[in-house]
GROMACS .gro file of C-alpha atoms in nm:
model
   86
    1UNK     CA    1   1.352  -9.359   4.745
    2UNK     CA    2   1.154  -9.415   4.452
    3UNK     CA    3   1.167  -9.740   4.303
    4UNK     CA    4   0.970  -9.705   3.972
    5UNK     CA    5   1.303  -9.549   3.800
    6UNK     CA    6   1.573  -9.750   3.767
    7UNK     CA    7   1.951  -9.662   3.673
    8UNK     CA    8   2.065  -9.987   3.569
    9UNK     CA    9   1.798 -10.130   3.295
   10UNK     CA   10   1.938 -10.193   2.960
   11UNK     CA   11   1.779  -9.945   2.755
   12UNK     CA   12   1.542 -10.173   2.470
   13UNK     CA   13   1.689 -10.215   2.135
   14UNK     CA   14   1.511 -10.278   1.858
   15UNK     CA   15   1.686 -10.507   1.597
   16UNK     CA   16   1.528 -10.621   1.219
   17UNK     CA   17   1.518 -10.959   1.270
   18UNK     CA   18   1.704 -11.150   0.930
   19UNK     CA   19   1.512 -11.334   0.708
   20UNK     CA   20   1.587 -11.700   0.644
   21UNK     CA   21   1.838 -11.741   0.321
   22UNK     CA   22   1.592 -12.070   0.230
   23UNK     CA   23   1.188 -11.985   0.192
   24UNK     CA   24   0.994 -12.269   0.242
   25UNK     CA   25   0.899 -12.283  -0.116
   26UNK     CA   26   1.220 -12.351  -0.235
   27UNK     CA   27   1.335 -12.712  -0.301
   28UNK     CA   28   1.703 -12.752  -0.219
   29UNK     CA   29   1.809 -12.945  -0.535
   30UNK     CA   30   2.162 -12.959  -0.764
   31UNK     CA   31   1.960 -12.824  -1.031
   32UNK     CA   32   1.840 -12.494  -0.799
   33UNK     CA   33   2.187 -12.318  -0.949
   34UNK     CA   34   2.061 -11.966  -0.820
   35UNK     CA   35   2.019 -12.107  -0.458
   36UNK     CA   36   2.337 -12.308  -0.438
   37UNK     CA   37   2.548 -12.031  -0.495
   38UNK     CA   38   2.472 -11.799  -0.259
   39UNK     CA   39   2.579 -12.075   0.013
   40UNK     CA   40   2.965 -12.053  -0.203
   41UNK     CA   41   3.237 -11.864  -0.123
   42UNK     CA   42   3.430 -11.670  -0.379
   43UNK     CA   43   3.730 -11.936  -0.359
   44UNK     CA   44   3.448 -12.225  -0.417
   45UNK     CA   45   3.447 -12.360  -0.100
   46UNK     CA   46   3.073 -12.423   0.086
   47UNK     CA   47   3.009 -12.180   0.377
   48UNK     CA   48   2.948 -12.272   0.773
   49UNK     CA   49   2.602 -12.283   0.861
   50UNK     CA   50   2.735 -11.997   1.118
   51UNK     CA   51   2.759 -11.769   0.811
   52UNK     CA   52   2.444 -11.915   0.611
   53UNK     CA   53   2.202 -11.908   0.872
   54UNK     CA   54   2.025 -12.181   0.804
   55UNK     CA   55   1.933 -12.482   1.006
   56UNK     CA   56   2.121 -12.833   1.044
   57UNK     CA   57   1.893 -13.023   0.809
   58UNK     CA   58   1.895 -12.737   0.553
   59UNK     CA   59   2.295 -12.763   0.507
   60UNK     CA   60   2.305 -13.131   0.518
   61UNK     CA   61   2.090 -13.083   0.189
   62UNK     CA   62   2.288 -12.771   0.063
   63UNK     CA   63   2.595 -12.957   0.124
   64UNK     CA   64   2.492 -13.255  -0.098
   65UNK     CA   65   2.378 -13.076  -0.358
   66UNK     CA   66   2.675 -12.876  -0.364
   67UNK     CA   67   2.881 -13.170  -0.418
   68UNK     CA   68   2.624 -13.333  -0.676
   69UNK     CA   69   2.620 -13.006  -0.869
   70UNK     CA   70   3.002 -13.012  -0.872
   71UNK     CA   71   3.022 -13.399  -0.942
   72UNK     CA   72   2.784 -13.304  -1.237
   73UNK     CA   73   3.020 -12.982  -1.336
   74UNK     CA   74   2.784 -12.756  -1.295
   75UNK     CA   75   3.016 -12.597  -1.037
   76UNK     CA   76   3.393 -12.606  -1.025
   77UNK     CA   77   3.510 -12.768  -0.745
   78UNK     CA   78   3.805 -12.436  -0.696
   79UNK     CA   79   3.803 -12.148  -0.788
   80UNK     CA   80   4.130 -12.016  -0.736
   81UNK     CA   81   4.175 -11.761  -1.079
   82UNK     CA   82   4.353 -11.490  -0.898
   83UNK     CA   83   4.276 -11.124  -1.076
   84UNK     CA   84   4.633 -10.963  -1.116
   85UNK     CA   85   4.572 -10.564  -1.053
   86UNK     CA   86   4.838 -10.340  -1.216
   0.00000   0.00000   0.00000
């Protein structure tokens, strides 16, 4: 029997690995408006880090400058202006 083929390998996948939604340039700040926002949901509420892909530390600081940015009204703290369709 010859042993250098084998039935039951998992076949290699190649997979484009994601690039991180923070750079290490940017600075994680209430100010940084353009950052901040892409870690909000349409309803206003601050995403899981399961969904933003970033590490612990980095949504600690996301988190608190979410909630200095709203504290500051720079963002609303809902967002609940439901778009009637008809």
């Amino acid at each position: 029997m010859n042993k250098s083929k084998r039935p039951f390998t998992k076949s290699k996948r190649s997979f484009r690995r994601r690039l991180p939604p923070i750079q290490s340039g940017d600075r994680i700040d209430y100010r940084n408006m353009s950052l901040i926002s892409r870690f909000i949901s349409e309803q206003g509420k601050i995403l899981t880090r399961r969904v933003n892909r970033v590490t612990l530390k980095q949504q600690r600081l996301i988190t608190i400058a979410i909630k200095q940015a709203r504290i500051l009204s720079l963002l609303p703290f809902l967002n609940n202006q439901k778009q009637f369709e008809r």
